[in-house]
CSV table of N, CA and C in Angstrom, one decimal:
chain,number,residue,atom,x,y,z
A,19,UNK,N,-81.5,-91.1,38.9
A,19,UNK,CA,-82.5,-91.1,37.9
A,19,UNK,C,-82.9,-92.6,37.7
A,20,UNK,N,-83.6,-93.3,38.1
A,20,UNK,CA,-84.7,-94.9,38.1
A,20,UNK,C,-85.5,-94.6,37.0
A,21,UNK,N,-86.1,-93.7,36.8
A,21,UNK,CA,-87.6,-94.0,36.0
A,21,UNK,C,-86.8,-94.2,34.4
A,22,UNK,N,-88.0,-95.2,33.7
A,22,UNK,CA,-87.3,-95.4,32.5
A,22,UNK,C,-87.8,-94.4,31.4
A,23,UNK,N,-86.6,-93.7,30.6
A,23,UNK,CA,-87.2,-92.9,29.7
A,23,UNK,C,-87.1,-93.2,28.2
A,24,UNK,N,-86.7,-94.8,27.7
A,24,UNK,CA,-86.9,-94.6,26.3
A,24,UNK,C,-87.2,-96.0,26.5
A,25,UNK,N,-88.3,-96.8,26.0
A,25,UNK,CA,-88.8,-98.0,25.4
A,25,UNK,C,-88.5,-98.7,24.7
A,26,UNK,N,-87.2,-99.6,24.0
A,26,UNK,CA,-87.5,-99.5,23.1
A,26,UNK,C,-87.6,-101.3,22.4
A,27,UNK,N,-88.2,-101.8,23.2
A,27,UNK,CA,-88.5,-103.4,23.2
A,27,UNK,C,-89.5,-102.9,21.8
A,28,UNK,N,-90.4,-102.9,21.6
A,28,UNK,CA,-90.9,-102.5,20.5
A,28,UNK,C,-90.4,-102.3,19.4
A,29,UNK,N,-89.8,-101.5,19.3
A,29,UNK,CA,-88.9,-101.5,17.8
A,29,UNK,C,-87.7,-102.3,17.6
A,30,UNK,N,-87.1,-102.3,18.6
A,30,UNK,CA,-86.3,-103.4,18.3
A,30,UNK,C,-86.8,-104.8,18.0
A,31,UNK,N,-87.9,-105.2,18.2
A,31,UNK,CA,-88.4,-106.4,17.4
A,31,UNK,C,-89.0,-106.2,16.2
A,32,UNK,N,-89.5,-105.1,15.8
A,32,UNK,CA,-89.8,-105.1,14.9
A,32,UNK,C,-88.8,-105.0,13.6
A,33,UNK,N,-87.7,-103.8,14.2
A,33,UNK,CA,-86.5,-104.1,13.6
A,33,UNK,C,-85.6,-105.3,13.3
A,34,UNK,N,-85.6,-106.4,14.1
A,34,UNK,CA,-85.2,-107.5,13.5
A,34,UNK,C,-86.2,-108.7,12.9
A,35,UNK,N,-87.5,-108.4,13.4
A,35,UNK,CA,-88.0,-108.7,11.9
A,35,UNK,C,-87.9,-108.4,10.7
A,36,UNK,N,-87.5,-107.0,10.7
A,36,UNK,CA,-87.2,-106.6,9.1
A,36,UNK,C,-85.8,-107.6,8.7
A,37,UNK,N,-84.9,-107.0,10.0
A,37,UNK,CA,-83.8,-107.8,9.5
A,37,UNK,C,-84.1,-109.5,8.3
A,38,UNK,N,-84.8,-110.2,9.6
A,38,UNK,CA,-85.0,-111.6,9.7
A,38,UNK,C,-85.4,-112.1,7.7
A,39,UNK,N,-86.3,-110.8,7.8
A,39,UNK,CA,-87.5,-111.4,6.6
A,39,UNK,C,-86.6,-110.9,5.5
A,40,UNK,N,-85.7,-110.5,5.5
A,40,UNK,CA,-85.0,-110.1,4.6
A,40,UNK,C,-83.8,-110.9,4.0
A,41,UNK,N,-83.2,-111.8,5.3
A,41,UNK,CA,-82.0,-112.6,5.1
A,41,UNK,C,-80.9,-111.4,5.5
A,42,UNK,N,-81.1,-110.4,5.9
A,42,UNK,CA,-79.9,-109.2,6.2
A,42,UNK,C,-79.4,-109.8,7.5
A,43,UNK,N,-79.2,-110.2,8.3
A,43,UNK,CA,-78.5,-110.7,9.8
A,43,UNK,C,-76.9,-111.0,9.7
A,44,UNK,N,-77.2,-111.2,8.5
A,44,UNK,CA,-75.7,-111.7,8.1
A,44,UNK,C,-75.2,-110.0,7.5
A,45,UNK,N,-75.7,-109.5,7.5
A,45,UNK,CA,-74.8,-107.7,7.4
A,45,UNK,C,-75.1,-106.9,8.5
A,46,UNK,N,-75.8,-107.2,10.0
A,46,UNK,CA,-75.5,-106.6,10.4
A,46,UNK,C,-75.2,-106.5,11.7
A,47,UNK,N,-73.4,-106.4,11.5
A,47,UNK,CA,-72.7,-106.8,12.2
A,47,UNK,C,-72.2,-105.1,13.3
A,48,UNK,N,-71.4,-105.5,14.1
A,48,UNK,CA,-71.4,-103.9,14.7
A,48,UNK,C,-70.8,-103.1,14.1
A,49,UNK,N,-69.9,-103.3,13.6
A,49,UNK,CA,-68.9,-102.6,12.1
A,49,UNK,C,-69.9,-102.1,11.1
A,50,UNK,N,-71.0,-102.9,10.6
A,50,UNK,CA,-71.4,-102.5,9.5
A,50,UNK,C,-72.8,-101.7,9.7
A,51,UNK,N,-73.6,-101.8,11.1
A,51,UNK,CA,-74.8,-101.0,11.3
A,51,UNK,C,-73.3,-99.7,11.8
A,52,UNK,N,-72.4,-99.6,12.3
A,52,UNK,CA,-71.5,-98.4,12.9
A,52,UNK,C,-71.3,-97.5,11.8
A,53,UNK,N,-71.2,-98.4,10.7
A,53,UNK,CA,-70.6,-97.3,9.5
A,53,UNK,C,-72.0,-97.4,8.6
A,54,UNK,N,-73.4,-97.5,8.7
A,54,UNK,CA,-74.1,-97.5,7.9
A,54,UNK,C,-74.7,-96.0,9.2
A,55,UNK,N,-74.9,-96.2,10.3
A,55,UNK,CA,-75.3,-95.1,11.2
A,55,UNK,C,-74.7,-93.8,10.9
A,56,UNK,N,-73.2,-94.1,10.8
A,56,UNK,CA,-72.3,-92.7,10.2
A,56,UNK,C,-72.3,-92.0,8.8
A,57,UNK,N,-73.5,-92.7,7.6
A,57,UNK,CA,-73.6,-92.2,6.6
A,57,UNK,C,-74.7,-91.4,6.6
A,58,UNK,N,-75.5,-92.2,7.8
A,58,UNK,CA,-77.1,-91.8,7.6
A,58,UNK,C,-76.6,-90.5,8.7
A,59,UNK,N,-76.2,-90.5,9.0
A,59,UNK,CA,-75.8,-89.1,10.2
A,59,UNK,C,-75.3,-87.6,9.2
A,60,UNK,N,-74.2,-88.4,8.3
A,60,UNK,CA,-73.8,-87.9,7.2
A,60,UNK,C,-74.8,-87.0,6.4
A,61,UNK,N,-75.8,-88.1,5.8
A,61,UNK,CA,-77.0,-87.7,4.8
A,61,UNK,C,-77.4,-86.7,5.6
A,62,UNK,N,-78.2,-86.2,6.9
A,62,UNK,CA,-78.3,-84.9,7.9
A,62,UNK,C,-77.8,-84.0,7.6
A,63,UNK,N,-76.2,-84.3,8.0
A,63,UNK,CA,-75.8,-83.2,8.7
A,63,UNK,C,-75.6,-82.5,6.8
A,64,UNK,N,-75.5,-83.4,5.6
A,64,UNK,CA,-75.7,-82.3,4.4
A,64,UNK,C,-76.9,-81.6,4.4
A,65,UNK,N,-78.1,-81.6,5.1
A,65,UNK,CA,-79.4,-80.8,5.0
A,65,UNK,C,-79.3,-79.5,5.5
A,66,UNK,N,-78.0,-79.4,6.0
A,66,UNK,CA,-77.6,-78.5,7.1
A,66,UNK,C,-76.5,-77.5,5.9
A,67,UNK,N,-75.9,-78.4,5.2
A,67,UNK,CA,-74.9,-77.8,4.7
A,67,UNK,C,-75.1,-76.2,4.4
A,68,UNK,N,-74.5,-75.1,4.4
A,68,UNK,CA,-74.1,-73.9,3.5
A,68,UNK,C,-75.7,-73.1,4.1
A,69,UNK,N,-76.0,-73.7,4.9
A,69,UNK,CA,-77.4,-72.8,5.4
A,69,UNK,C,-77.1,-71.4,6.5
A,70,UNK,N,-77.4,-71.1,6.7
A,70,UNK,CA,-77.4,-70.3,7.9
A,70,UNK,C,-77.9,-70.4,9.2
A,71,UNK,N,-77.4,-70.0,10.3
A,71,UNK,CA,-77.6,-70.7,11.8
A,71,UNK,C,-79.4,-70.2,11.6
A,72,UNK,N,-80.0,-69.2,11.4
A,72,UNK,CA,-81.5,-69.2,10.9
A,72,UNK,C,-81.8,-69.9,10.4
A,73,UNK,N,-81.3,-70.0,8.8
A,73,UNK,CA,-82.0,-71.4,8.2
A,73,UNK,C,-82.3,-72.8,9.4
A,74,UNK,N,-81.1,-73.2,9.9
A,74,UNK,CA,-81.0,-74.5,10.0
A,74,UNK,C,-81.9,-74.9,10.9
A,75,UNK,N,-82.5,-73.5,11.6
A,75,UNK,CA,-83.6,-73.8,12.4
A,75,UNK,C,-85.1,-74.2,12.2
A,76,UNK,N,-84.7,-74.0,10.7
A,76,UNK,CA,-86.2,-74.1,10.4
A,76,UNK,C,-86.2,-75.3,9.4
A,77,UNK,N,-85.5,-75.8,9.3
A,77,UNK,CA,-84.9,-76.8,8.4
A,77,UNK,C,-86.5,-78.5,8.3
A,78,UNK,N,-86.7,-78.1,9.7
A,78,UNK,CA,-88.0,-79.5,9.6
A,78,UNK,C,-89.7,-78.7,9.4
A,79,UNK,N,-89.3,-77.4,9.5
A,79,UNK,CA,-90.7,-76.7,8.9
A,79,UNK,C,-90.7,-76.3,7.2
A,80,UNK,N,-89.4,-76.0,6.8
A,80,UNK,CA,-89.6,-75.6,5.4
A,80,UNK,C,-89.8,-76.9,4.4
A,81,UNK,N,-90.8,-76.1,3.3
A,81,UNK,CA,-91.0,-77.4,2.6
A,81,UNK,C,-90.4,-78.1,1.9
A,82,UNK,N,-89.5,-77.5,1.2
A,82,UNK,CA,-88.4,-78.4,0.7
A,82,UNK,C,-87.1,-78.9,1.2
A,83,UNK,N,-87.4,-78.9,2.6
A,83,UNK,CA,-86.3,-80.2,3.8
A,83,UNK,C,-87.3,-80.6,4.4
A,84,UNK,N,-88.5,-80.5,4.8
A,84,UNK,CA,-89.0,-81.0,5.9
A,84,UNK,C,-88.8,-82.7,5.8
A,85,UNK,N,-89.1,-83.2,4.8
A,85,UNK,CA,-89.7,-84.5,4.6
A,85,UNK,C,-88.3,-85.3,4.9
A,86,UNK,N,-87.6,-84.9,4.4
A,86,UNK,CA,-85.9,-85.0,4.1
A,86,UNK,C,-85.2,-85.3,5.7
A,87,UNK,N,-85.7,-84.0,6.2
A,87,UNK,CA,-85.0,-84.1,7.7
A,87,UNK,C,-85.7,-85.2,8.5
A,88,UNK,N,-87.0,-85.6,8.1
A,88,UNK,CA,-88.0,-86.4,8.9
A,88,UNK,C,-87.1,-88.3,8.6
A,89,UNK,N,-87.2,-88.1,7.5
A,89,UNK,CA,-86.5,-89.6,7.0
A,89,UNK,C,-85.1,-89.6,7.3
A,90,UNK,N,-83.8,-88.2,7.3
A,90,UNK,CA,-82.5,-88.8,7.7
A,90,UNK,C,-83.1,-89.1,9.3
A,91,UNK,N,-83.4,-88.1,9.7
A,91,UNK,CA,-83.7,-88.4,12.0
A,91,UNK,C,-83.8,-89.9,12.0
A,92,UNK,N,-84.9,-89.8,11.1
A,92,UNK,CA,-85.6,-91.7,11.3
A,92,UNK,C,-84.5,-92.9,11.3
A,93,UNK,N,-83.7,-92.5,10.0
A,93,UNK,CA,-82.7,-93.6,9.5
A,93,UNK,C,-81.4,-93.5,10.7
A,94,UNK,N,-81.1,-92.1,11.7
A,94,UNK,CA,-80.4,-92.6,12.2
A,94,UNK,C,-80.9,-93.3,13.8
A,95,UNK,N,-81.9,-92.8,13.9
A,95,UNK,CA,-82.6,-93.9,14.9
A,95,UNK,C,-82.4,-94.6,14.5
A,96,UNK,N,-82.5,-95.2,14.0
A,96,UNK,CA,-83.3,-97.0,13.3
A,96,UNK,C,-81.8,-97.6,13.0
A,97,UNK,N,-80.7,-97.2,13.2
A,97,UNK,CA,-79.2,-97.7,12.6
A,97,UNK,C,-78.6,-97.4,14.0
A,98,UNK,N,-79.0,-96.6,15.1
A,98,UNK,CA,-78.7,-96.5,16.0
A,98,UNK,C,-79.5,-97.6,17.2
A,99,UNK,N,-81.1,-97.5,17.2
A,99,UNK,CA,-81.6,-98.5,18.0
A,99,UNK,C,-80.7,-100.1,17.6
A,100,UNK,N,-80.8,-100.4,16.2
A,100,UNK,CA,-80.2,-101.6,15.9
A,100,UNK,C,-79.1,-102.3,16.0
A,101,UNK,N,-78.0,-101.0,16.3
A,101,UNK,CA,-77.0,-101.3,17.1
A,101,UNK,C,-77.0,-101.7,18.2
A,102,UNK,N,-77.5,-100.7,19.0
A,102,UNK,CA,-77.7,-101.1,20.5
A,102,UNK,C,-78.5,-102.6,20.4
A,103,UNK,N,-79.1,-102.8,20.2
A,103,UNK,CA,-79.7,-104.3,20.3
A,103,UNK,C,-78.9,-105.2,19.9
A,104,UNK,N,-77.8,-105.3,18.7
A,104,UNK,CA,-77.1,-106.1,17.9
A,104,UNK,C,-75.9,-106.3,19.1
A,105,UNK,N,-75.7,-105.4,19.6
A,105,UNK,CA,-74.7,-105.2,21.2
A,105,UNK,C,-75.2,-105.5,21.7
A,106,UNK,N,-76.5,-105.5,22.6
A,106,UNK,CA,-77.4,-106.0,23.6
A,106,UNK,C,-76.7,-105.1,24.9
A,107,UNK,N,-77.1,-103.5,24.1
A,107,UNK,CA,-77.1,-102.6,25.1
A,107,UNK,C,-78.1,-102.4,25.3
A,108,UNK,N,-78.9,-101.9,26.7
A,108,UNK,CA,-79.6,-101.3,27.0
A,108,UNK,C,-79.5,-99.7,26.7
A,109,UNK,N,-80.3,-99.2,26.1
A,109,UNK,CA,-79.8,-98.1,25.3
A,109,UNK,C,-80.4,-96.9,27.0
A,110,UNK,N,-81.7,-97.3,27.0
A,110,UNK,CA,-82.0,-96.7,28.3
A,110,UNK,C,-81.6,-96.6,29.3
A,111,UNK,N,-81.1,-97.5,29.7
A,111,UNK,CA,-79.5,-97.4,31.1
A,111,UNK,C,-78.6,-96.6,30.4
A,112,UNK,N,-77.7,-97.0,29.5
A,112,UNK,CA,-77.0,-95.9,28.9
A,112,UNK,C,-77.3,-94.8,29.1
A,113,UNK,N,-78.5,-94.1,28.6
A,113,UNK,CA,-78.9,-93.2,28.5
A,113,UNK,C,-78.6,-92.4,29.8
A,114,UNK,N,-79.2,-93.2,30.4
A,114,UNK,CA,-79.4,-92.5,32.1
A,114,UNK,C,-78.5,-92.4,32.8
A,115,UNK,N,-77.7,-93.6,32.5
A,115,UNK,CA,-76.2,-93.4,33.0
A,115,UNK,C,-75.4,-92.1,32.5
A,116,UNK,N,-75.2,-92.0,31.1
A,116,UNK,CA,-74.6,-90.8,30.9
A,116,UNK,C,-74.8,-89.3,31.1
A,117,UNK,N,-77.0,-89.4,31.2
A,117,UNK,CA,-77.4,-88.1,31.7
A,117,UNK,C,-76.6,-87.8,33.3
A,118,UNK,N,-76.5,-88.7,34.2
A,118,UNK,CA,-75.6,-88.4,35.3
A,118,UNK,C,-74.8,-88.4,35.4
A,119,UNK,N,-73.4,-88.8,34.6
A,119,UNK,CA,-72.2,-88.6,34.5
A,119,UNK,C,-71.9,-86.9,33.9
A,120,UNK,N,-73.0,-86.4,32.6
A,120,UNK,CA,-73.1,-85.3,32.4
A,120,UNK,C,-73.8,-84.2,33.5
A,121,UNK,N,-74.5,-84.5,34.4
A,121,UNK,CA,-75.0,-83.3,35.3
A,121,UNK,C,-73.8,-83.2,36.2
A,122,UNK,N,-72.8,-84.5,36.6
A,122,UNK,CA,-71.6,-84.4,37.5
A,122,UNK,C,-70.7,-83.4,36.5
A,123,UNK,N,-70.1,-83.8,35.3
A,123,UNK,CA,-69.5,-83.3,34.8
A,123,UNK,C,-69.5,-81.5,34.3
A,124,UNK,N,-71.1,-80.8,34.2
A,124,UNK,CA,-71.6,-79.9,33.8
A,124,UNK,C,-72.7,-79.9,34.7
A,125,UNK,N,-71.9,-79.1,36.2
A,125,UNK,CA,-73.2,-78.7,37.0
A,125,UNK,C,-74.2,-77.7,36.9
A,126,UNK,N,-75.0,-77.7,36.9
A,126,UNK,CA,-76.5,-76.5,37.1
A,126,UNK,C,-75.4,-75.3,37.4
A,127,UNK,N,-75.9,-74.2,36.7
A,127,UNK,CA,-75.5,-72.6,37.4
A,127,UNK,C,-76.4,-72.4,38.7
């Protein structure tokens, strides 16, 4: 797999702009976007809490999660891209690297 499937030069600068304009650079270290990504994953997976495998399907159409599920997704992208950048992973290599370690691991029927 060569072709590139996630972009994310773009947000990541804009992401450390926010950082920048803020004076935040100094909190975010890989410890502290690691356990700020695990809260916001946290905030989720409660949307999910005490639902039913039906419910939870519908969880970004109904109206009273939609908005909710839209902003935790976001926040753990955004604590997730900014890791990777704060590491100076390529999150896209990654990516692609592990989709092929997974099709070795978990071949096609």
């Amino acid at each position: 797999m060569t072709h590139k499937l996630l972009d994310s030069g773009a947000l990541e600068v804009v992401l450390q702009q926010f950082a920048d304009d803020r004076d935040w650079q100094k909190f975010h270290s890989p410890k502290n976007l690691a356990m700020a990504l695990t809260g916001e994953v946290g905030e989720l997976v409660e949307i999910f809490q005490w639902r039913t495998e039906e419910e939870s399907k519908l969880v970004a159409q109904m109206p009273e999660t939609a908005a909710h599920v839209r902003q935790e997704l976001a926040d753990v992208a955004l604590y997730l891209f900014r890791l990777a950048s704060v590491l100076e992973v390529d999150l896209d290599a990654a990516i692609r690297d592990k989709l092929v370690l997974n099709a070795q691991k978990y071949p096609a029927l």
